[in-house]
mmCIF file of C-alpha atoms in Angstrom:
data_model
loop_
_atom_site.group_PDB
_atom_site.id
_atom_site.type_symbol
_atom_site.label_atom_id
_atom_site.label_comp_id
_atom_site.label_asym_id
_atom_site.label_seq_id
_atom_site.Cartn_x
_atom_site.Cartn_y
_atom_site.Cartn_z
ATOM 1 C CA MET A 30 0.000 0.000 0.000
ATOM 2 C CA SER A 31 1.407 3.368 -1.017
ATOM 3 C CA THR A 32 1.110 6.058 1.655
ATOM 4 C CA CYS A 33 2.652 9.484 2.213
ATOM 5 C CA THR A 34 5.113 7.761 4.554
ATOM 6 C CA THR A 35 6.248 5.100 2.101
ATOM 7 C CA VAL A 36 6.664 7.674 -0.678
ATOM 8 C CA SER A 37 8.712 9.998 1.558
ATOM 9 C CA ARG A 38 10.910 7.118 2.705
ATOM 10 C CA ASP A 39 11.397 5.788 -0.813
ATOM 11 C CA LEU A 40 12.443 9.264 -1.978
ATOM 12 C CA ASP A 41 14.830 9.554 0.999
ATOM 13 C CA GLU A 42 13.335 12.889 2.040
ATOM 14 C CA PRO A 43 15.486 14.410 4.822
ATOM 15 C CA VAL A 44 13.842 14.842 8.225
ATOM 16 C CA SER A 45 16.136 17.595 9.563
ATOM 17 C CA GLY A 46 14.405 20.927 10.036
ATOM 18 C CA THR A 47 10.851 19.553 10.013
ATOM 19 C CA ALA A 48 9.809 19.623 13.685
ATOM 20 C CA ALA A 49 6.784 21.495 14.967
ATOM 21 C CA THR A 50 7.677 24.864 16.488
ATOM 22 C CA ALA A 51 6.914 25.602 20.142
ATOM 23 C CA ARG A 52 8.976 27.092 22.932
ATOM 24 C CA THR A 53 6.549 25.652 25.490
ATOM 25 C CA TRP A 54 4.287 22.604 25.288
ATOM 26 C CA LEU A 55 1.079 22.332 27.315
ATOM 27 C CA LEU A 56 -0.362 18.807 27.377
ATOM 28 C CA LEU A 57 -3.794 17.797 28.673
ATOM 29 C CA GLU A 58 -4.955 14.209 29.097
ATOM 30 C CA GLN A 59 -8.144 13.558 27.134
ATOM 31 C CA PRO A 60 -9.365 9.982 26.576
ATOM 32 C CA GLY A 61 -11.779 8.950 23.866
ATOM 33 C CA PRO A 62 -11.610 9.614 20.122
ATOM 34 C CA TRP A 63 -9.879 12.603 18.566
ATOM 35 C CA GLY A 64 -10.948 14.433 15.436
ATOM 36 C CA ALA A 65 -8.674 16.166 12.953
ATOM 37 C CA ARG A 66 -8.697 19.350 15.087
ATOM 38 C CA ALA A 67 -8.583 17.554 18.392
ATOM 39 C CA LEU A 68 -9.016 20.531 20.736
ATOM 40 C CA THR A 69 -12.438 21.192 19.239
ATOM 41 C CA SER A 70 -13.332 17.731 17.932
ATOM 42 C CA SER A 71 -12.871 15.363 20.850
ATOM 43 C CA HIS A 72 -14.755 14.720 24.079
ATOM 44 C CA LEU A 73 -13.173 17.890 25.460
ATOM 45 C CA ASP A 74 -15.724 20.700 25.628
ATOM 46 C CA PRO A 75 -15.283 22.409 22.218
ATOM 47 C CA ALA A 76 -15.823 25.837 23.791
ATOM 48 C CA LEU A 77 -12.893 25.140 26.109
ATOM 49 C CA GLY A 78 -10.856 23.892 23.171
ATOM 50 C CA ARG A 79 -11.483 27.117 21.260
ATOM 51 C CA ALA A 80 -10.596 29.168 24.343
ATOM 52 C CA LEU A 81 -7.312 27.285 24.768
ATOM 53 C CA GLU A 82 -6.444 27.831 21.103
ATOM 54 C CA ALA A 83 -7.144 31.565 21.479
ATOM 55 C CA ALA A 84 -5.158 31.827 24.719
ATOM 56 C CA ALA A 85 -2.115 30.147 23.181
ATOM 57 C CA GLN A 86 -2.077 32.138 19.942
ATOM 58 C CA ASP A 87 1.190 34.041 19.368
ATOM 59 C CA THR A 88 2.566 33.128 22.807
ATOM 60 C CA GLY A 89 5.020 30.380 21.831
ATOM 61 C CA VAL A 90 2.832 27.816 23.624
ATOM 62 C CA ARG A 91 1.471 24.806 21.765
ATOM 63 C CA VAL A 92 -1.465 22.974 23.349
ATOM 64 C CA ALA A 93 -1.987 19.280 22.599
ATOM 65 C CA LEU A 94 -4.078 16.433 23.949
ATOM 66 C CA ILE A 95 -2.508 13.225 25.212
ATOM 67 C CA ARG A 96 -3.813 9.793 26.215
ATOM 68 C CA ARG A 97 -2.260 6.578 27.399
ATOM 69 C CA PRO A 98 -1.592 3.938 24.730
ATOM 70 C CA GLY A 99 -4.204 1.238 24.371
ATOM 71 C CA ARG A 100 -7.973 1.435 24.552
ATOM 72 C CA HIS A 101 -9.303 4.974 24.612
ATOM 73 C CA ALA A 102 -12.648 4.584 26.326
ATOM 74 C CA ASP A 103 -14.139 7.769 27.744
ATOM 75 C CA PHE A 104 -16.840 6.964 30.290
ATOM 76 C CA GLY A 105 -18.045 10.551 30.440
ATOM 77 C CA ARG A 106 -17.604 11.045 34.156
ATOM 78 C CA PRO A 107 -15.110 13.345 35.885
ATOM 79 C CA MET A 108 -11.631 11.900 35.922
ATOM 80 C CA VAL A 109 -8.264 12.918 37.272
ATOM 81 C CA ARG A 110 -6.392 14.178 34.223
ATOM 82 C CA GLN A 111 -2.631 14.440 33.906
ATOM 83 C CA VAL A 112 -1.330 17.816 32.745
ATOM 84 C CA TYR A 113 2.226 18.643 31.691
ATOM 85 C CA ALA A 114 4.000 21.818 30.713
ATOM 86 C CA ALA A 115 7.520 21.845 29.263
ATOM 87 C CA HIS A 116 9.763 24.731 28.255
ATOM 88 C CA THR A 117 12.384 23.791 25.680
ATOM 89 C CA LEU A 118 14.741 26.772 25.270
ATOM 90 C CA PRO A 119 18.374 26.005 26.224
ATOM 91 C CA GLY A 120 19.320 27.460 29.580
ATOM 92 C CA GLY A 121 15.717 27.402 30.786
ATOM 93 C CA VAL A 122 14.525 23.841 30.210
ATOM 94 C CA TRP A 123 11.945 22.475 32.622
ATOM 95 C CA LEU A 124 9.108 19.945 32.751
ATOM 96 C CA HIS A 125 6.313 20.357 35.293
ATOM 97 C CA HIS A 126 3.353 18.144 36.094
ATOM 98 C CA ALA A 127 -0.090 18.610 37.615
ATOM 99 C CA THR A 128 -3.446 16.877 37.845
ATOM 100 C CA THR A 129 -6.943 18.268 37.505
ATOM 101 C CA THR A 130 -10.552 17.126 37.369
ATOM 102 C CA ASP A 131 -11.560 20.432 35.773
ATOM 103 C CA PRO A 132 -9.648 21.152 32.545
ATOM 104 C CA SER A 133 -11.075 24.692 32.417
ATOM 105 C CA GLN A 134 -8.484 25.471 35.118
ATOM 106 C CA LEU A 135 -5.938 25.671 32.286
ATOM 107 C CA LEU A 136 -7.492 29.013 31.338
ATOM 108 C CA ASN A 137 -6.148 30.440 34.619
ATOM 109 C CA ILE A 138 -2.612 30.102 33.217
ATOM 110 C CA ASP A 139 -0.886 33.222 31.891
ATOM 111 C CA PHE A 140 0.006 31.845 28.455
ATOM 112 C CA THR A 141 2.309 34.740 27.583
ATOM 113 C CA ALA A 142 4.373 34.108 30.709
ATOM 114 C CA LEU A 143 4.308 30.362 30.069
ATOM 115 C CA GLY A 144 5.665 30.915 26.571
ATOM 116 C CA ARG A 145 8.526 32.949 28.044
ATOM 117 C CA GLY A 146 9.408 30.021 30.289
ATOM 118 C CA ASP A 147 7.774 31.126 33.553
ATOM 119 C CA HIS A 148 6.466 27.942 35.173
ATOM 120 C CA HIS A 149 5.047 29.738 38.215
ATOM 121 C CA THR A 150 1.820 30.560 36.396
ATOM 122 C CA PHE A 151 1.303 26.852 35.621
ATOM 123 C CA ASP A 152 2.170 25.868 39.186
ATOM 124 C CA THR A 153 -0.189 28.460 40.699
ATOM 125 C CA ALA A 154 -3.145 27.662 38.452
ATOM 126 C CA LEU A 155 -2.886 23.874 38.798
ATOM 127 C CA GLN A 156 -0.743 23.280 41.887
ATOM 128 C CA GLY A 157 1.964 22.078 39.533
ATOM 129 C CA ARG A 158 5.410 20.879 40.489
ATOM 130 C CA PRO A 159 8.571 19.623 38.777
ATOM 131 C CA HIS A 160 8.128 16.283 37.042
ATOM 132 C CA THR A 161 10.307 13.684 38.740
ATOM 133 C CA GLY A 162 9.542 10.681 36.539
ATOM 134 C CA ASP A 163 10.957 9.523 33.240
ATOM 135 C CA PRO A 164 11.210 11.779 30.172
ATOM 136 C CA LEU A 165 8.069 11.908 28.043
ATOM 137 C CA ALA A 166 7.874 10.170 24.668
ATOM 138 C CA LEU A 167 4.868 11.561 22.806
ATOM 139 C CA VAL A 168 3.879 9.477 19.788
ATOM 140 C CA CYS A 169 1.576 11.061 17.208
ATOM 141 C CA THR A 170 -1.367 8.676 16.702
ATOM 142 C CA ASN A 171 -4.182 10.874 15.381
ATOM 143 C CA GLY A 172 -5.503 8.913 12.424
ATOM 144 C CA LYS A 173 -8.081 11.621 11.696
ATOM 145 C CA ARG A 174 -5.176 13.892 10.756
ATOM 146 C CA ASP A 175 -3.470 11.209 8.693
ATOM 147 C CA ARG A 176 -3.890 7.449 8.534
ATOM 148 C CA CYS A 177 -0.117 6.922 8.784
ATOM 149 C CA CYS A 178 -0.160 8.330 12.310
ATOM 150 C CA ALA A 179 -2.647 5.641 13.315
ATOM 151 C CA LEU A 180 -1.188 2.770 11.284
ATOM 152 C CA LEU A 181 2.382 3.392 12.443
ATOM 153 C CA GLY A 182 2.086 5.510 15.575
ATOM 154 C CA ARG A 183 -0.353 3.438 17.605
ATOM 155 C CA PRO A 184 1.627 0.190 17.383
ATOM 156 C CA LEU A 185 4.783 2.068 18.373
ATOM 157 C CA ALA A 186 3.088 3.688 21.381
ATOM 158 C CA ALA A 187 1.661 0.324 22.437
ATOM 159 C CA GLU A 188 5.048 -1.373 22.113
ATOM 160 C CA LEU A 189 6.754 1.297 24.185
ATOM 161 C CA ALA A 190 4.139 1.061 26.918
ATOM 162 C CA ALA A 191 4.210 -2.756 26.933
ATOM 163 C CA SER A 192 7.986 -2.734 27.312
ATOM 164 C CA GLY A 193 7.818 -0.550 30.399
ATOM 165 C CA VAL A 194 8.425 2.970 29.032
ATOM 166 C CA GLU A 195 6.509 4.901 31.680
ATOM 167 C CA GLY A 196 6.728 8.193 29.816
ATOM 168 C CA ALA A 197 4.981 6.895 26.681
ATOM 169 C CA TRP A 198 1.878 8.825 25.616
ATOM 170 C CA GLU A 199 -0.149 9.217 22.472
ATOM 171 C CA VAL A 200 -0.433 12.842 21.283
ATOM 172 C CA THR A 201 -2.789 14.571 18.883
ATOM 173 C CA HIS A 202 -0.513 16.242 16.354
ATOM 174 C CA LEU A 203 3.214 16.781 15.769
ATOM 175 C CA GLY A 204 3.135 17.642 12.054
ATOM 176 C CA GLY A 205 5.044 15.857 9.337
ATOM 177 C CA HIS A 206 2.698 12.894 8.820
ATOM 178 C CA ARG A 207 4.924 11.580 6.048
ATOM 179 C CA PHE A 208 7.698 10.981 8.602
ATOM 180 C CA SER A 209 5.511 8.675 10.729
ATOM 181 C CA PRO A 210 5.911 7.320 13.246
ATOM 182 C CA THR A 211 6.878 10.663 14.773
ATOM 183 C CA VAL A 212 7.843 11.214 18.399
ATOM 184 C CA LEU A 213 8.448 14.308 20.525
ATOM 185 C CA VAL A 214 10.684 13.864 23.572
ATOM 186 C CA LEU A 215 10.356 16.207 26.539
ATOM 187 C CA PRO A 216 11.758 18.103 28.342
ATOM 188 C CA TYR A 217 14.272 19.120 25.647
ATOM 189 C CA GLY A 218 11.763 19.213 22.795
ATOM 190 C CA TYR A 219 13.607 17.179 20.160
ATOM 191 C CA ALA A 220 11.350 15.476 17.608
ATOM 192 C CA TYR A 221 12.154 12.298 15.692
ATOM 193 C CA GLY A 222 10.807 10.712 12.536
ATOM 194 C CA ARG A 223 10.622 7.197 11.072
ATOM 195 C CA VAL A 224 11.505 5.773 14.478
ATOM 196 C CA GLN A 225 11.299 2.287 15.920
ATOM 197 C CA ALA A 226 10.853 1.328 19.555
ATOM 198 C CA HIS A 227 14.533 0.527 20.139
ATOM 199 C CA THR A 228 15.463 3.956 18.740
ATOM 200 C CA VAL A 229 13.046 5.748 21.068
ATOM 201 C CA LYS A 230 14.421 3.842 24.050
ATOM 202 C CA GLU A 231 17.963 4.893 23.116
ATOM 203 C CA VAL A 232 16.818 8.502 22.763
ATOM 204 C CA LEU A 233 15.163 8.397 26.197
ATOM 205 C CA HIS A 234 18.253 6.819 27.747
ATOM 206 C CA ARG A 235 20.397 9.625 26.338
ATOM 207 C CA VAL A 236 17.920 12.257 27.532
ATOM 208 C CA GLN A 237 18.342 10.983 31.076
ATOM 209 C CA GLU A 238 22.081 11.591 30.602
ATOM 210 C CA GLY A 239 21.389 15.087 29.226
ATOM 211 C CA ARG A 240 22.386 14.107 25.703
ATOM 212 C CA VAL A 241 20.840 14.214 22.233
ATOM 213 C CA VAL A 242 20.643 11.490 19.578
ATOM 214 C CA VAL A 243 21.067 13.133 16.170
ATOM 215 C CA GLU A 244 20.126 10.182 13.953
ATOM 216 C CA GLY A 245 16.511 10.522 12.842
ATOM 217 C CA CYS A 246 16.152 13.870 14.599
ATOM 218 C CA ARG A 247 13.760 16.366 13.016
ATOM 219 C CA GLY A 248 14.915 19.257 15.195
ATOM 220 C CA ARG A 249 14.337 21.052 18.470
ATOM 221 C CA SER A 250 10.908 22.638 18.715
ATOM 222 C CA ALA A 251 12.322 25.771 20.353
ATOM 223 C CA TRP A 252 13.614 26.912 16.958
ATOM 224 C CA ASP A 253 11.973 27.706 13.656
ATOM 225 C CA ARG A 254 12.810 25.247 10.891
ATOM 226 C CA PRO A 255 16.021 26.956 9.652
ATOM 227 C CA GLY A 256 17.354 27.081 13.211
ATOM 228 C CA GLN A 257 16.502 23.426 13.731
ATOM 229 C CA ALA A 258 18.536 22.424 10.684
ATOM 230 C CA ALA A 259 21.437 24.703 11.659
ATOM 231 C CA GLU A 260 21.687 23.378 15.209
ATOM 232 C CA LEU A 261 21.642 19.751 14.067
ATOM 233 C CA ALA A 262 24.310 20.512 11.455
ATOM 234 C CA VAL A 263 26.587 21.979 14.130
ATOM 235 C CA ARG A 264 25.993 19.003 16.413
ATOM 236 C CA THR A 265 27.063 16.688 13.623
ATOM 237 C CA ALA A 266 30.076 18.764 12.587
ATOM 238 C CA ALA A 267 31.334 19.341 16.140
ATOM 239 C CA ARG A 268 30.244 15.935 17.481
ATOM 240 C CA GLU A 269 28.524 17.762 20.296
ATOM 241 C CA TYR A 270 25.623 15.847 21.839
ATOM 242 C CA GLY A 271 25.100 17.647 25.145
ATOM 243 C CA ALA A 272 21.469 18.779 25.194
ATOM 244 C CA GLY A 273 22.245 22.130 26.763
ATOM 245 C CA ALA A 274 25.480 22.855 24.904
ATOM 246 C CA LEU A 275 24.165 24.724 21.846
ATOM 247 C CA ASP A 276 21.965 27.758 21.354
ATOM 248 C CA VAL A 277 20.687 29.509 18.237
ATOM 249 C CA VAL A 278 21.627 33.112 19.010
ATOM 250 C CA ARG A 279 21.127 34.960 15.724
ATOM 251 C CA VAL A 280 19.094 34.466 12.570
ATOM 252 C CA ILE A 281 19.656 36.833 9.636
ATOM 253 C CA GLY A 282 17.630 36.691 6.463
ATOM 254 C CA SER A 283 14.342 35.217 5.352
ATOM 255 C CA ALA A 284 13.154 32.533 2.965
ATOM 256 C CA PRO A 285 14.772 31.180 0.927
ATOM 257 C CA ARG A 286 18.142 31.827 2.633
ATOM 258 C CA TRP A 287 19.297 32.422 6.187
ATOM 259 C CA GLU A 288 22.608 32.975 7.999
ATOM 260 C CA ILE A 289 22.330 31.480 11.466
ATOM 261 C CA THR A 290 24.767 31.788 14.349
ATOM 262 C CA VAL A 291 24.927 28.843 16.734
ATOM 263 C CA ALA A 292 26.765 29.312 20.037
ATOM 264 C CA HIS A 293 28.346 26.763 22.361
ATOM 265 C CA THR A 294 28.378 27.241 26.114
ATOM 266 C CA ASP A 295 32.190 27.070 25.951
ATOM 267 C CA GLY A 296 32.296 30.247 23.821
ATOM 268 C CA ARG A 297 32.651 28.768 20.345
ATOM 269 C CA HIS A 298 30.382 30.013 17.556
ATOM 270 C CA TRP A 299 29.447 28.729 14.113
ATOM 271 C CA ARG A 300 27.926 30.463 11.103
ATOM 272 C CA VAL A 301 25.492 28.191 9.266
ATOM 273 C CA VAL A 302 23.938 29.014 5.896
ATOM 274 C CA VAL A 303 20.563 27.342 5.363
ATOM 275 C CA ALA A 304 18.636 27.475 2.100
ATOM 276 C CA GLN A 305 15.003 26.575 1.575
ATOM 277 C CA GLY A 306 14.522 24.173 -1.279
ATOM 278 C CA ALA A 307 11.667 22.163 -2.709
ATOM 279 C CA SER A 308 11.373 18.414 -2.265
ATOM 280 C CA LEU A 309 11.302 16.906 -5.750
ATOM 281 C CA PRO A 310 9.786 15.001 -7.408
ATOM 282 C CA PRO A 311 6.312 16.011 -6.163
ATOM 283 C CA ARG A 312 4.877 13.851 -3.394
ATOM 284 C CA PRO A 313 1.841 13.941 -1.059
ATOM 285 C CA GLU A 314 2.488 15.813 2.172
ATOM 286 C CA SER A 315 -0.194 13.669 3.793
ATOM 287 C CA CYS A 316 -2.372 10.776 2.715
ATOM 288 C CA GLY A 317 -5.215 11.882 0.484
ATOM 289 C CA SER A 318 -3.676 15.249 -0.351
ATOM 290 C CA VAL A 319 -2.662 16.416 -3.807
ATOM 291 C CA LEU A 320 0.937 16.108 -4.916
ATOM 292 C CA GLY A 321 3.149 18.950 -3.760
ATOM 293 C CA THR A 322 6.754 19.974 -3.230
ATOM 294 C CA PRO A 323 7.220 20.356 0.542
ATOM 295 C CA ALA A 324 9.805 22.893 1.639
ATOM 296 C CA ARG A 325 13.083 21.406 2.850
ATOM 297 C CA MET A 326 15.918 22.987 4.810
ATOM 298 C CA ASP A 327 19.264 22.433 3.084
ATOM 299 C CA VAL A 328 22.441 23.264 5.012
ATOM 300 C CA VAL A 329 24.758 24.993 2.533
ATOM 301 C CA SER A 330 27.744 25.527 4.826
ATOM 302 C CA VAL A 331 28.898 25.269 8.435
ATOM 303 C CA ARG A 332 31.839 27.460 9.462
ATOM 304 C CA GLU A 333 33.346 27.929 12.901
ATOM 305 C CA LEU A 334 34.006 31.594 13.700
ATOM 306 C CA THR A 335 37.316 32.683 15.184
ATOM 307 C CA PRO A 336 37.327 34.653 17.385
ATOM 308 C CA ALA A 337 33.765 34.304 18.617
ATOM 309 C CA PRO A 338 31.701 37.407 17.792
ATOM 310 C CA ALA A 339 30.099 39.605 20.410
ATOM 311 C CA LEU A 340 26.368 38.944 20.107
ATOM 312 C CA ALA A 341 23.538 40.750 21.807
ATOM 313 C CA ARG A 342 21.131 38.271 23.417
#
């Protein structure tokens, strides 16, 4: 069966620079079925879903629904829901957890502050606290968005859960259906595509050590797509895998070409040129869509700067 995923894999489409963009993720447990726009087409009150979408707009916060792998029965009675918030910018990474029986409490959060990395608003609204368990592995499984997410994502999520990965959750949407199964790992916010269970376990093991696996990585959600590609290119060139070691400190230009400065905590800097190209030949960006030429981020050059420039933060 030909799907957007098989076509993308057969054409060897690169995954670097394709992650969803969010400085902060806000995750609410919601069992039951999910529609294509899950916040307003699930068993969550659609008025609340619309309010959450409006509150998050232009704040750097991305709201998503999560559920445990397996059966997704929703019995319609109040339940204790798990809620997570994670900030992914280097130097300010955190993952906090809360529970609630009233998801409308999320509207008491200051979304602008949350997007800046202030966890106190989350903690105050929901009695949140630092998450002390395993890193989260969020597997996109929303078949109403794309059948590949269901066909490939659900078995992966189930396998992770069955093998004892306590941080495994299904999530509504991570973008990039054609790279299914796709996974977002928190707290650092690195996304992965075309992954298998053993790969996810290795990624999670490295996260616990504060390190990043580059193979199969789509990018860090803290950055826009050019910055994602630039940071991964520097990691590869410098063989630097410390999660907190690199920061995207300057982006000059606009599509189709950017000059991006990536800084290391030890003072080194790199200038990375990224060009936006078109993925050819045409292919479906998702199952059932017309053929298109998805934008791709091509790294033209990576050059270490000596001496390091003085950059305003």
